[in-house]
Amino acid sequence: MAVPTKNIPAPDLVPVRRALLSVFDKTGLIDLAKALAAAGVELISTGGTAKAIAEAGLAVRDVSELTGFPEIMDGRVKTLHPSVHGALLGIRDDAEHAKAMRDHRIEPIDLVVSNLYPFEEVRCSGAGYASIVENIDIGGPAMIRASAKNHSYVAIVTDPADYASVVNALEMNLGSLSLDFRKKLAAKAFARTATYDAAISGWFAEALEIEHPTWRAFGGRLDQVMRYGENPHQGAGFYLSGDRRPGVATARQLQGKQLSYNNINDTDAAFELVGEFDPARSAAVAIIKHANPCGVAEGATLKAAYAKALACDPVSAFGGIVAMNRILDAEAAEEIVKTFTEVIIAPDASDEAAAIVAARKNLRLLVTGGLPDPRAAGTMVKSVAGGLLVQSRDNAVVDDLELKVVTKRAPTPAEMADLKFAFRITKHVKSNAIVYAKDGATVGIGAGQMSRVDSSRIAARKALDAAEAAGLAEPLTKGSVVASDAFFPFADGLLSAIEAGATAVIQPGGSMRDDDVIAAADKHGIAMVFSGVRHFRH
């Protein structure tokens, strides 16, 4: 049953006579406190915040004077008191509330400035369980929610970025804040506590290994408002979850115009793919277009790897995203800028490379400080009508799999190396996915088709086009290997790959017709390996 409504209209302008300031992040605190004091606002504060204000030479009243009770339990209990929450929740124009405030000598608080213990930061720092729990704020969220609920009379400020607008609004309204302004602050406050609680509940689920908690929440902080989404008629914003996984969300943009929605989506796909390749073993470059790779290669240098990746599909690479697993050097940068590229992302960039890229003012250069761990656990979320699909990250790595040769002929060492290379990439190609590879480079990629046969044929056709563009006598699929993200339900997909020139194949296996597919491979003398792991990607 709903709580009955008092139906008391909220005043438009509420004078700010008394403010409670209790913050962990003290950015801008003193400037705000000085502005409030200059406007005749009485300052009330707690602990370290009160100390900082007093040291700045401002008069400040300790919250314990209001409550008549000292801070106890290392500051865990200081604002959780009727003298504070009554001052925040009291409906000033309600006779019963007003009488209760008078009877209990509760002085109204008109403005609350509060931000929270840094739970998200401590969680990501690798701190122990007890330390993380200790950084769960209780009094702060309680004050914020109380103030936000009673925004008819109380203004709640949770973000130092809003201090200047609060001071400006007070000046414009001669010491008062408008109802519309208070509503906007309240909306932001509830969003902040919701995001905070989402981080806490998410951490508990991870720490206790609860794969599917009954209630699931996700939150983030707005990083940028974009010009539009996937298409110009769609609005879009980019929110940061607080996850420190190296990638587009944590990268530092050295130069170039603002990233678009599609840029971010494609750059994430590119860097996740290149993270599959150990930089200590070889340089690796991935070129992405519309979240699918159009060329991936390993090489002795980034320049060599880029050249091999570009050769796979030079037409699709135009306007693409280039990701690499090593520090961008000048040689590689000189080659990359010869083709129109939207974004380059790398663990870092040399000064010479950055200067080369800087000559293309719209080309974005992102550095991440590291590579994403392909084996790390994580959570992926996708929205559907009326709900969310939540799953664990696909963190299967081909080097960890027990590969099984199922044909009469086993792959040669060179074929096996290329099979592993190709299967790494199928994990990052939209299903149905077919990847041809040769000498540590993709030579044909078929993505996102309803039929696996069509993916195989498209990949072969692209290889033929690339060969013609390069002036080669035959496509590089001749003598290549092929990887499939899922099993071949019929032998026709395999036969299409054989027709393109593949000599070995890797696939998960598990089809009812595996025996027919294996027989077809044996008939044509090709080697086949089962991985036992499927890599669907939708």
Short mmCIF file of N, CA and C in Angstrom, two decimals, residues 72-178:
data_model
loop_
_atom_site.label_atom_id
_atom_site.label_comp_id
_atom_site.label_asym_id
_atom_site.label_seq_id
_atom_site.Cartn_x
_atom_site.Cartn_y
_atom_site.Cartn_z
N ILE A 72 31.40 8.61 16.99
CA ILE A 72 31.91 7.40 17.65
C ILE A 72 32.26 6.35 16.61
N MET A 73 32.92 5.31 17.05
CA MET A 73 33.26 4.16 16.22
C MET A 73 34.06 4.57 14.98
N ASP A 74 35.14 5.34 15.23
CA ASP A 74 36.02 5.79 14.16
C ASP A 74 35.27 6.58 13.09
N GLY A 75 34.26 7.33 13.52
CA GLY A 75 33.51 8.15 12.58
C GLY A 75 32.40 7.42 11.85
N ARG A 76 32.20 6.13 12.16
CA ARG A 76 31.11 5.39 11.50
C ARG A 76 29.75 5.99 11.85
N VAL A 77 29.63 6.50 13.05
CA VAL A 77 28.35 7.07 13.49
C VAL A 77 28.58 8.54 13.84
N LYS A 78 28.04 9.42 12.99
CA LYS A 78 28.15 10.86 13.26
C LYS A 78 26.92 11.62 12.78
N THR A 79 26.41 11.30 11.59
CA THR A 79 25.24 12.02 11.07
C THR A 79 23.96 11.19 11.16
N LEU A 80 24.07 9.94 11.57
CA LEU A 80 22.89 9.08 11.69
C LEU A 80 22.18 9.40 13.00
N HIS A 81 21.44 10.49 13.00
CA HIS A 81 20.81 11.00 14.23
C HIS A 81 19.57 11.79 13.85
N PRO A 82 18.49 11.74 14.67
CA PRO A 82 17.26 12.49 14.36
C PRO A 82 17.49 14.00 14.17
N SER A 83 18.47 14.56 14.87
CA SER A 83 18.70 16.00 14.73
C SER A 83 19.23 16.35 13.34
N VAL A 84 19.86 15.37 12.68
CA VAL A 84 20.32 15.58 11.31
C VAL A 84 19.22 15.19 10.33
N HIS A 85 18.71 13.98 10.46
CA HIS A 85 17.74 13.50 9.47
C HIS A 85 16.37 14.17 9.64
N GLY A 86 16.04 14.58 10.85
CA GLY A 86 14.82 15.38 11.02
C GLY A 86 14.97 16.73 10.34
N ALA A 87 16.18 17.29 10.39
CA ALA A 87 16.44 18.57 9.75
C ALA A 87 16.39 18.47 8.23
N LEU A 88 16.63 17.26 7.72
CA LEU A 88 16.61 17.05 6.28
C LEU A 88 15.24 16.61 5.77
N LEU A 89 14.55 15.80 6.53
CA LEU A 89 13.31 15.19 6.05
C LEU A 89 12.05 15.95 6.45
N GLY A 90 12.17 16.88 7.36
CA GLY A 90 10.98 17.60 7.81
C GLY A 90 10.34 18.44 6.71
N ILE A 91 9.01 18.28 6.58
CA ILE A 91 8.26 19.10 5.62
C ILE A 91 7.92 20.41 6.33
N ARG A 92 8.57 21.45 5.94
CA ARG A 92 8.50 22.71 6.70
C ARG A 92 7.08 23.29 6.78
N ASP A 93 6.27 23.07 5.74
CA ASP A 93 4.93 23.65 5.69
C ASP A 93 3.86 22.70 6.23
N ASP A 94 4.30 21.58 6.82
CA ASP A 94 3.37 20.65 7.44
C ASP A 94 3.34 20.95 8.94
N ALA A 95 2.16 21.23 9.49
CA ALA A 95 2.04 21.64 10.89
C ALA A 95 2.60 20.60 11.86
N GLU A 96 2.33 19.32 11.59
CA GLU A 96 2.82 18.26 12.48
C GLU A 96 4.34 18.17 12.45
N HIS A 97 4.91 18.26 11.23
CA HIS A 97 6.37 18.20 11.10
C HIS A 97 7.01 19.41 11.77
N ALA A 98 6.43 20.57 11.54
CA ALA A 98 6.99 21.79 12.13
C ALA A 98 6.96 21.73 13.66
N LYS A 99 5.85 21.20 14.21
CA LYS A 99 5.75 21.08 15.66
C LYS A 99 6.80 20.10 16.20
N ALA A 100 6.98 18.96 15.50
CA ALA A 100 7.98 17.99 15.93
C ALA A 100 9.37 18.58 15.92
N MET A 101 9.65 19.39 14.90
CA MET A 101 10.98 20.03 14.83
C MET A 101 11.18 21.00 15.99
N ARG A 102 10.11 21.76 16.33
CA ARG A 102 10.21 22.70 17.45
C ARG A 102 10.36 21.95 18.78
N ASP A 103 9.52 20.92 18.96
CA ASP A 103 9.53 20.17 20.22
C ASP A 103 10.89 19.53 20.49
N HIS A 104 11.55 19.09 19.43
CA HIS A 104 12.83 18.38 19.58
C HIS A 104 14.03 19.25 19.24
N ARG A 105 13.76 20.55 19.10
CA ARG A 105 14.81 21.53 18.83
C ARG A 105 15.66 21.14 17.62
N ILE A 106 14.97 20.75 16.58
CA ILE A 106 15.64 20.39 15.32
C ILE A 106 15.66 21.61 14.41
N GLU A 107 16.85 22.03 14.07
CA GLU A 107 17.01 23.19 13.20
C GLU A 107 17.05 22.74 11.74
N PRO A 108 16.29 23.31 10.86
CA PRO A 108 16.27 22.86 9.46
C PRO A 108 17.63 23.09 8.78
N ILE A 109 17.97 22.17 7.90
CA ILE A 109 19.17 22.29 7.05
C ILE A 109 18.68 22.45 5.62
N ASP A 110 19.16 23.49 4.94
CA ASP A 110 18.63 23.84 3.62
C ASP A 110 19.51 23.34 2.47
N LEU A 111 20.76 23.08 2.76
CA LEU A 111 21.72 22.65 1.72
C LEU A 111 22.63 21.59 2.30
N VAL A 112 22.80 20.49 1.58
CA VAL A 112 23.73 19.44 1.98
C VAL A 112 24.74 19.25 0.85
N VAL A 113 26.01 19.23 1.23
CA VAL A 113 27.09 18.95 0.28
C VAL A 113 27.78 17.68 0.76
N SER A 114 27.65 16.62 0.00
CA SER A 114 28.18 15.33 0.44
C SER A 114 28.65 14.51 -0.74
N ASN A 115 29.84 13.95 -0.63
CA ASN A 115 30.24 12.90 -1.56
C ASN A 115 30.77 11.73 -0.74
N LEU A 116 30.98 10.62 -1.38
CA LEU A 116 31.06 9.34 -0.67
C LEU A 116 32.47 8.78 -0.55
N TYR A 117 32.64 7.86 0.39
CA TYR A 117 33.90 7.14 0.49
C TYR A 117 34.22 6.53 -0.88
N PRO A 118 35.47 6.46 -1.25
CA PRO A 118 35.84 6.02 -2.61
C PRO A 118 35.78 4.51 -2.79
N PHE A 119 34.59 3.95 -2.62
CA PHE A 119 34.45 2.50 -2.73
C PHE A 119 34.94 2.00 -4.08
N GLU A 120 34.49 2.65 -5.17
CA GLU A 120 34.84 2.17 -6.52
C GLU A 120 36.36 2.14 -6.71
N GLU A 121 37.04 3.21 -6.26
CA GLU A 121 38.49 3.26 -6.43
C GLU A 121 39.20 2.19 -5.61
N VAL A 122 38.76 2.02 -4.36
CA VAL A 122 39.39 1.02 -3.50
C VAL A 122 39.15 -0.39 -4.03
N ARG A 123 37.95 -0.62 -4.55
CA ARG A 123 37.62 -1.92 -5.13
C ARG A 123 38.57 -2.27 -6.27
N CYS A 124 38.89 -1.28 -7.10
CA CYS A 124 39.75 -1.51 -8.27
C CYS A 124 41.23 -1.52 -7.93
N SER A 125 41.58 -1.15 -6.69
CA SER A 125 42.99 -0.99 -6.33
C SER A 125 43.66 -2.30 -5.94
N GLY A 126 42.86 -3.36 -5.81
CA GLY A 126 43.42 -4.63 -5.36
C GLY A 126 43.46 -4.77 -3.85
N ALA A 127 42.75 -3.89 -3.14
CA ALA A 127 42.72 -3.94 -1.68
C ALA A 127 42.03 -5.22 -1.21
N GLY A 128 42.28 -5.57 0.05
CA GLY A 128 41.68 -6.77 0.62
C GLY A 128 40.21 -6.58 0.97
N TYR A 129 39.57 -7.68 1.29
CA TYR A 129 38.13 -7.70 1.57
C TYR A 129 37.75 -6.70 2.66
N ALA A 130 38.47 -6.73 3.79
CA ALA A 130 38.12 -5.86 4.92
C ALA A 130 38.25 -4.39 4.56
N SER A 131 39.29 -4.06 3.82
CA SER A 131 39.50 -2.66 3.42
C SER A 131 38.39 -2.19 2.49
N ILE A 132 37.97 -3.05 1.59
CA ILE A 132 36.89 -2.69 0.66
C ILE A 132 35.59 -2.46 1.43
N VAL A 133 35.28 -3.37 2.36
CA VAL A 133 34.07 -3.22 3.16
C VAL A 133 34.10 -1.92 3.96
N GLU A 134 35.26 -1.59 4.52
CA GLU A 134 35.38 -0.38 5.33
C GLU A 134 35.11 0.87 4.52
N ASN A 135 35.28 0.79 3.21
CA ASN A 135 35.04 1.94 2.34
C ASN A 135 33.63 1.96 1.76
N ILE A 136 32.73 1.19 2.34
CA ILE A 136 31.31 1.30 2.01
C ILE A 136 30.71 2.40 2.89
N ASP A 137 30.31 3.47 2.29
CA ASP A 137 29.75 4.62 3.02
C ASP A 137 28.30 4.33 3.41
N ILE A 138 27.96 4.68 4.64
CA ILE A 138 26.59 4.48 5.14
C ILE A 138 25.92 5.82 5.42
N GLY A 139 26.56 6.63 6.22
CA GLY A 139 25.96 7.92 6.57
C GLY A 139 25.79 8.83 5.38
N GLY A 140 26.78 8.81 4.47
CA GLY A 140 26.69 9.68 3.29
C GLY A 140 25.49 9.38 2.42
N PRO A 141 25.31 8.14 1.97
CA PRO A 141 24.13 7.81 1.16
C PRO A 141 22.82 8.09 1.88
N ALA A 142 22.79 7.87 3.21
CA ALA A 142 21.56 8.13 3.96
C ALA A 142 21.22 9.61 3.92
N MET A 143 22.21 10.47 4.12
CA MET A 143 21.98 11.92 4.06
C MET A 143 21.58 12.35 2.65
N ILE A 144 22.26 11.81 1.67
CA ILE A 144 21.99 12.18 0.29
C ILE A 144 20.56 11.81 -0.09
N ARG A 145 20.16 10.60 0.24
CA ARG A 145 18.81 10.16 -0.13
C ARG A 145 17.74 10.93 0.63
N ALA A 146 17.99 11.21 1.91
CA ALA A 146 17.02 11.98 2.69
C ALA A 146 16.85 13.37 2.10
N SER A 147 17.97 14.01 1.77
CA SER A 147 17.92 15.36 1.21
C SER A 147 17.23 15.35 -0.16
N ALA A 148 17.57 14.34 -0.97
CA ALA A 148 17.00 14.28 -2.31
C ALA A 148 15.49 14.02 -2.25
N LYS A 149 15.07 13.17 -1.32
CA LYS A 149 13.62 12.92 -1.18
C LYS A 149 12.89 14.21 -0.82
N ASN A 150 13.49 14.99 0.07
CA ASN A 150 12.83 16.21 0.53
C ASN A 150 13.35 17.43 -0.23
N HIS A 151 13.52 17.26 -1.56
CA HIS A 151 14.05 18.37 -2.36
C HIS A 151 13.08 19.55 -2.44
N SER A 152 11.87 19.35 -1.96
CA SER A 152 10.95 20.49 -1.87
C SER A 152 11.54 21.59 -0.99
N TYR A 153 12.42 21.19 -0.05
CA TYR A 153 12.98 22.17 0.90
C TYR A 153 14.50 22.12 1.00
N VAL A 154 15.10 21.03 0.51
CA VAL A 154 16.54 20.84 0.71
C VAL A 154 17.22 20.65 -0.64
N ALA A 155 18.37 21.30 -0.81
CA ALA A 155 19.19 21.11 -2.01
C ALA A 155 20.34 20.17 -1.65
N ILE A 156 20.58 19.18 -2.49
CA ILE A 156 21.64 18.21 -2.24
C ILE A 156 22.66 18.27 -3.37
N VAL A 157 23.93 18.45 -3.01
CA VAL A 157 25.01 18.56 -3.99
C VAL A 157 25.98 17.41 -3.76
N THR A 158 26.17 16.58 -4.77
CA THR A 158 27.02 15.39 -4.64
C THR A 158 28.26 15.44 -5.50
N ASP A 159 28.38 16.43 -6.35
CA ASP A 159 29.47 16.48 -7.33
C ASP A 159 30.19 17.82 -7.24
N PRO A 160 31.50 17.84 -6.98
CA PRO A 160 32.24 19.10 -6.95
C PRO A 160 32.09 19.91 -8.24
N ALA A 161 31.79 19.24 -9.34
CA ALA A 161 31.61 19.95 -10.60
C ALA A 161 30.39 20.88 -10.56
N ASP A 162 29.50 20.67 -9.59
CA ASP A 162 28.29 21.49 -9.49
C ASP A 162 28.43 22.67 -8.53
N TYR A 163 29.57 22.79 -7.84
CA TYR A 163 29.72 23.84 -6.84
C TYR A 163 29.55 25.22 -7.44
N ALA A 164 30.17 25.44 -8.58
CA ALA A 164 30.10 26.77 -9.20
C ALA A 164 28.67 27.14 -9.57
N SER A 165 27.91 26.17 -10.08
CA SER A 165 26.53 26.46 -10.48
C SER A 165 25.66 26.73 -9.25
N VAL A 166 25.97 26.09 -8.12
CA VAL A 166 25.23 26.34 -6.87
C VAL A 166 25.48 27.77 -6.40
N VAL A 167 26.74 28.18 -6.39
CA VAL A 167 27.08 29.54 -5.97
C VAL A 167 26.43 30.56 -6.91
N ASN A 168 26.48 30.29 -8.19
CA ASN A 168 25.88 31.21 -9.17
C ASN A 168 24.38 31.31 -8.96
N ALA A 169 23.71 30.17 -8.72
CA ALA A 169 22.27 30.18 -8.51
C ALA A 169 21.90 30.95 -7.25
N LEU A 170 22.68 30.81 -6.20
CA LEU A 170 22.44 31.57 -4.97
C LEU A 170 22.57 33.07 -5.22
N GLU A 171 23.56 33.46 -6.00
CA GLU A 171 23.75 34.88 -6.31
C GLU A 171 22.60 35.41 -7.15
N MET A 172 22.16 34.61 -8.11
CA MET A 172 21.08 35.04 -9.02
C MET A 172 19.76 35.18 -8.27
N ASN A 173 19.55 34.33 -7.26
CA ASN A 173 18.27 34.32 -6.54
C ASN A 173 18.36 34.93 -5.15
N LEU A 174 19.39 35.75 -4.94
CA LEU A 174 19.54 36.49 -3.68
C LEU A 174 19.53 35.58 -2.46
N GLY A 175 20.30 34.49 -2.55
CA GLY A 175 20.46 33.60 -1.41
C GLY A 175 19.49 32.43 -1.36
N SER A 176 18.71 32.23 -2.42
CA SER A 176 17.76 31.12 -2.47
C SER A 176 18.09 30.20 -3.65
N LEU A 177 17.50 29.01 -3.62
CA LEU A 177 17.63 28.07 -4.74
C LEU A 177 16.24 27.69 -5.22
N SER A 178 16.07 27.61 -6.53
CA SER A 178 14.74 27.35 -7.10
C SER A 178 14.37 25.88 -7.03
#
